Coordinates of C-alpha atoms and ligand atoms in Angstrom, one line a residue:
M1 CA 93.5 -8.2 188.2
R2 CA 96.5 -7.9 189.9
L3 CA 98.3 -12.0 188.7
V4 CA 101.2 -13.7 188.9
L5 CA 103.0 -15.9 186.2
L6 CA 105.5 -19.0 187.9
G7 CA 107.7 -21.1 186.2
P8 CA 111.2 -22.2 185.4
P9 CA 113.1 -20.9 183.1
G10 CA 112.1 -21.5 179.2
A11 CA 108.6 -22.1 179.8
G12 CA 106.9 -19.1 178.5
K13 CA 106.3 -16.3 180.3
G14 CA 107.6 -13.3 179.3
T15 CA 105.3 -14.8 175.5
Q16 CA 102.6 -15.8 178.3
A17 CA 102.6 -12.2 180.2
A18 CA 102.4 -10.3 176.5
R19 CA 99.0 -11.9 176.1
L20 CA 97.4 -11.7 179.1
A21 CA 98.8 -7.6 180.2
E22 CA 97.1 -7.2 175.9
R23 CA 93.7 -9.5 177.4
Y24 CA 93.0 -7.8 180.4
G25 CA 94.5 -4.1 179.7
I26 CA 97.3 -4.6 182.6
A27 CA 101.2 -4.0 182.7
P28 CA 103.6 -7.1 182.3
V29 CA 106.2 -6.3 185.0
S30 CA 109.5 -8.5 184.5
T31 CA 111.9 -8.7 186.9
G32 CA 114.6 -10.2 184.5
E33 CA 113.7 -7.7 182.3
M34 CA 114.1 -5.3 185.3
L35 CA 117.7 -6.1 185.8
R36 CA 119.0 -5.9 182.4
A37 CA 118.1 -3.0 182.0
E38 CA 119.9 -2.1 185.1
V39 CA 122.3 -3.8 184.2
A40 CA 123.1 -1.6 181.1
A41 CA 122.1 1.7 182.5
G42 CA 125.7 0.8 184.7
S43 CA 123.3 1.2 187.9
E44 CA 124.2 0.6 191.4
I45 CA 121.3 -2.3 190.8
G46 CA 123.0 -3.2 187.1
C47 CA 126.3 -3.8 189.4
Q48 CA 125.3 -5.5 192.4
A49 CA 123.2 -7.7 190.5
Q50 CA 125.3 -8.8 187.3
A51 CA 127.6 -11.1 188.1
V52 CA 124.9 -12.6 190.6
M53 CA 122.7 -13.2 186.6
Q54 CA 125.4 -14.1 184.7
S55 CA 126.1 -17.2 187.2
G56 CA 122.3 -18.4 186.9
S57 CA 121.5 -18.0 190.9
L58 CA 119.1 -15.3 192.1
V59 CA 119.6 -11.5 193.5
P60 CA 118.9 -11.2 196.9
D61 CA 115.5 -10.7 198.1
E62 CA 116.1 -6.8 199.5
I63 CA 117.1 -5.8 196.3
M64 CA 114.0 -7.4 194.6
I65 CA 111.4 -6.9 196.9
S66 CA 112.0 -3.4 197.3
M67 CA 112.4 -2.8 193.3
L68 CA 109.3 -4.7 193.0
G69 CA 107.8 -2.7 195.0
R70 CA 108.7 0.5 193.4
R71 CA 107.2 -1.1 190.3
I72 CA 103.7 -1.8 191.0
A73 CA 102.6 1.4 192.9
A74 CA 103.9 3.0 189.1
P75 CA 100.4 4.1 187.8
D76 CA 100.3 2.1 184.8
C77 CA 99.6 -0.7 187.8
K78 CA 97.0 0.9 188.8
R79 CA 94.6 -0.9 186.7
G80 CA 95.7 -4.2 187.6
F81 CA 99.7 -6.4 186.7
I82 CA 100.5 -9.5 185.7
L83 CA 104.1 -10.0 187.6
D84 CA 107.3 -12.6 185.1
G85 CA 110.1 -13.3 187.8
F86 CA 108.5 -12.0 190.3
P87 CA 108.2 -13.4 193.6
R88 CA 111.2 -16.4 193.2
T89 CA 111.3 -17.8 196.6
V90 CA 109.2 -17.4 200.1
P91 CA 109.9 -14.8 201.7
Q92 CA 109.2 -12.6 198.4
A93 CA 105.1 -14.7 198.2
E94 CA 105.4 -13.3 201.7
A95 CA 107.0 -9.3 200.9
L96 CA 104.8 -8.9 198.2
D97 CA 101.5 -10.4 200.1
R98 CA 102.4 -8.3 203.3
L99 CA 102.5 -5.4 200.6
L100 CA 99.4 -5.7 198.6
A101 CA 97.2 -6.1 202.2
S102 CA 99.0 -2.7 203.3
R103 CA 97.3 -1.1 200.1
G104 CA 94.1 -3.0 201.0
L105 CA 94.7 -5.0 197.4
A106 CA 95.2 -8.9 196.6
L107 CA 96.8 -11.1 194.4
D108 CA 93.7 -12.8 192.5
A109 CA 95.5 -16.1 190.6
V110 CA 98.9 -17.6 190.2
V111 CA 99.4 -18.8 187.2
E112 CA 101.6 -22.1 187.2
L113 CA 103.9 -23.0 184.1
A114 CA 104.8 -26.4 184.0
A115 CA 107.7 -28.5 181.1
V116 CA 109.8 -30.4 181.3
D117 CA 113.6 -29.6 181.5
A118 CA 115.0 -30.6 178.3
A119 CA 111.9 -29.4 176.4
L120 CA 113.3 -26.3 178.6
I121 CA 116.9 -26.2 177.2
E122 CA 115.2 -26.5 173.3
R123 CA 113.5 -23.4 174.2
I124 CA 116.3 -21.4 175.7
S125 CA 119.1 -22.7 173.0
G126 CA 116.5 -21.4 170.3
R127 CA 115.9 -18.0 171.8
F128 CA 116.9 -14.9 170.0
I129 CA 115.6 -10.9 170.8
C130 CA 115.3 -7.7 168.4
A131 CA 118.3 -5.5 169.8
A132 CA 116.3 -2.3 168.9
C133 CA 112.1 -3.2 170.5
G134 CA 113.6 -7.1 172.3
A135 CA 111.0 -8.7 170.3
S136 CA 111.9 -12.4 171.1
Y137 CA 112.0 -14.7 168.9
H138 CA 112.5 -19.1 167.9
D139 CA 114.0 -20.3 165.6
R140 CA 111.3 -23.4 164.9
Y141 CA 108.5 -21.5 167.0
K142 CA 108.8 -17.8 166.8
P143 CA 110.9 -17.1 164.1
T144 CA 110.5 -14.1 161.8
R145 CA 108.1 -13.5 159.4
V146 CA 110.5 -11.5 157.3
R147 CA 114.0 -13.5 157.9
G148 CA 116.0 -11.5 159.8
V149 CA 113.3 -8.8 159.7
C150 CA 111.6 -7.9 163.6
D151 CA 108.3 -8.3 163.1
L152 CA 107.6 -5.2 164.9
C153 CA 109.9 -2.8 164.9
G154 CA 111.8 -3.8 161.5
G155 CA 115.3 -4.0 162.9
S156 CA 117.3 -6.3 161.4
E157 CA 120.0 -7.3 164.7
F158 CA 119.5 -9.2 167.3
I159 CA 120.8 -10.8 169.8
C160 CA 121.4 -13.7 172.7
R161 CA 120.9 -12.9 176.7
A162 CA 124.1 -13.2 178.2
D163 CA 122.4 -15.8 180.7
D164 CA 120.8 -18.6 177.9
N165 CA 124.4 -20.1 177.8
P166 CA 124.4 -24.3 178.6
E167 CA 126.0 -23.6 181.9
T168 CA 124.2 -20.4 183.7
V169 CA 121.0 -22.3 182.2
A170 CA 121.4 -25.9 184.1
A171 CA 122.2 -23.4 187.0
R172 CA 118.7 -21.4 186.6
L173 CA 116.8 -24.7 186.5
A174 CA 118.9 -25.8 189.5
A175 CA 117.9 -22.3 190.9
Y176 CA 114.3 -23.7 190.4
H177 CA 113.8 -26.4 191.8
R178 CA 115.4 -25.6 195.0
Q179 CA 114.2 -22.0 195.7
T180 CA 111.2 -21.2 193.2
A181 CA 109.5 -24.4 193.7
P182 CA 109.3 -24.7 196.7
M183 CA 106.9 -21.6 196.9
L184 CA 103.8 -23.2 195.2
P185 CA 102.0 -24.9 198.5
Y186 CA 101.9 -21.3 199.6
Y187 CA 99.7 -19.7 197.3
R188 CA 98.2 -23.6 196.7
E189 CA 96.9 -23.5 200.4
Q190 CA 95.8 -19.8 199.4
G191 CA 93.7 -22.0 196.7
K192 CA 94.5 -18.9 194.0
L193 CA 97.1 -20.9 192.3
F194 CA 96.3 -22.3 188.8
D195 CA 98.8 -25.4 187.2
I196 CA 98.5 -25.5 183.6
N197 CA 100.1 -27.4 181.1
G198 CA 103.4 -25.4 179.5
M199 CA 104.6 -28.3 177.2
E200 CA 101.2 -27.3 174.2
T201 CA 102.1 -24.9 171.6
M202 CA 102.2 -21.0 172.8
E203 CA 98.6 -21.0 171.4
E204 CA 96.8 -23.8 173.7
V205 CA 98.4 -22.6 176.5
A206 CA 96.9 -19.3 175.9
A207 CA 93.5 -20.6 175.4
A208 CA 94.1 -22.2 178.6
I209 CA 94.4 -20.0 180.7
A210 CA 92.9 -17.6 179.1
A211 CA 89.7 -20.3 179.9
R212 CA 90.8 -19.8 183.9
L213 CA 91.2 -16.9 184.7
D214 CA 88.0 -15.8 182.3
A215 CA 85.6 -18.3 184.4
L216 CA 87.9 -16.1 187.9
A217 CA 86.6 -12.4 186.7
G218 CA 83.4 -13.4 186.0
E219 CA 83.0 -15.5 189.2
T220 CA 84.2 -12.1 190.8
S221 CA 82.0 -10.6 189.4
R222 CA 78.8 -12.0 190.5
R223 CA 79.7 -12.0 193.6
F224 CA 80.3 -8.3 193.4
D225 CA 76.5 -7.5 191.6
V226 CA 75.6 -10.2 194.6
A227 CA 77.3 -8.4 197.8
T228 CA 75.7 -4.8 195.7
L229 CA 72.0 -6.6 195.9
T230 CA 72.5 -8.0 199.7
H231 CA 74.6 -4.6 200.2
R232 CA 71.3 -3.0 198.9
G233 CA 68.7 -4.7 199.9
P234 CA 65.5 -6.2 197.8
R235 CA 64.1 -3.4 196.0
V236 CA 60.4 -3.2 197.1
Ligands
AP5_301 P1 114.0 -13.5 183.9 O1 114.5 -13.0 182.4 O2 112.8 -13.7 184.8 O3 114.6 -15.4 183.8 P2 114.5 -17.1 183.4 O4 113.0 -16.4 184.9 O5 115.0 -17.4 183.5 O6 112.5 -16.8 182.2 P3 113.1 -16.6 180.4 O7 112.5 -15.4 180.4 O8 113.8 -17.6 180.2 O9 111.7 -17.3 180.3 P4 110.6 -17.4 179.9 O10 110.2 -18.2 180.5 O11 110.1 -15.7 179.4 O12 110.1 -17.9 178.7 P5 109.9 -17.3 176.9 O13 108.8 -16.9 176.9 O14 111.1 -16.8 177.1 O15 115.6 -13.7 184.6 C1 116.2 -14.2 184.2 C2 117.6 -13.8 185.6 O16 117.2 -12.4 186.9 C3 117.2 -15.0 186.7 O17 118.2 -16.0 186.2 C4 117.7 -14.0 188.2 O18 118.9 -14.5 188.7 C5 117.1 -12.4 188.2 N1 116.2 -12.4 188.6 C6 114.8 -12.1 187.7 N2 114.4 -12.1 188.7 C7 114.1 -12.6 189.4 C8 113.7 -12.0 191.2 N3 112.0 -12.2 191.4 N4 114.5 -12.5 191.8 C9 116.0 -13.3 192.3 N5 116.9 -12.8 191.0 C10 116.0 -12.5 189.7 O19 110.2 -18.6 176.1 C11 111.6 -19.2 175.6 C12 111.3 -19.6 175.1 O20 110.5 -20.2 174.5 C13 111.4 -18.5 173.9 O21 112.2 -18.4 172.2 C14 109.6 -18.6 173.3 O22 109.4 -17.8 171.6 C15 109.4 -19.6 173.6 N6 107.9 -20.8 173.7 C16 107.3 -20.5 174.7 N7 106.1 -20.1 174.4 C17 106.3 -21.3 173.7 C18 105.1 -22.7 173.8 N8 104.3 -23.4 174.3 N9 106.3 -23.7 172.9 C19 107.5 -23.1 171.9 N10 108.3 -22.6 172.1 C20 107.8 -21.5 173.2

């Protein structure tokens, strides 16, 4: 399955991408995480991206498209992937379609998580991340089971993302409305866009997405069965 998760900052893309990757056995691919790793490594891309990310703007399309192309060619993406944070502009969406078509592939579905700005700001301002393993938590909606201890690795140091301050969050939201939301009609016209209410709880959102994708997977396998029968011809 090849999926895209779209939505404004804080909509829950990373949260749901992790669940979907586990459910369908596909690779989670977060361009935000990839860029943060480049920044941490002090690479050339990281140096170019750092100031842009800190300002809340988008990193140039050509950098993102070549980075994503390399990533989805990796062996762990062979069984499928879920893209979290890519594409973010119409040129990125078009480049992704071309890239997949050149390999005889296509996206199966694009899931849009919709949420109002006030909720997004509350979610982002309460987010904290384990410094050791990167697990993401929220003061109110997803606290650690034991206060001050990461559920996954037992780490006790937590950090906030450099771009989670109020000024940058406002700029990220503006960039979403200005540059990413205009991409929705592109996928709607392809009949691939699933609108999901991202204002529900994490579990309710996960269930709503799974219901749509399971139905799609069922349809695809039924189409495949019919095609196979047609190809073989009727049994005599
Ligand atoms: P990126 O890392 O992709 O950040 P983002 O899109 O701003 O999204 P977030 O990671 O902030 O939020 P999320 O939707 O994943 O929410 P989460 O699940 O964490 O990008 C960062 C920057 O990199 C960009 O600004 C840009 O500069 C650059 N960049 C990246 N990709 C690019 C591209 N393709 N082109 C150009 N530039 C690019 O949830 C948030 C919090 O809410 C968590 O604490 C979570 O526990 C909680 N939560 C989640 N769901 C719920 C729920 N249903 N109810 C209550 N709380 C919830």
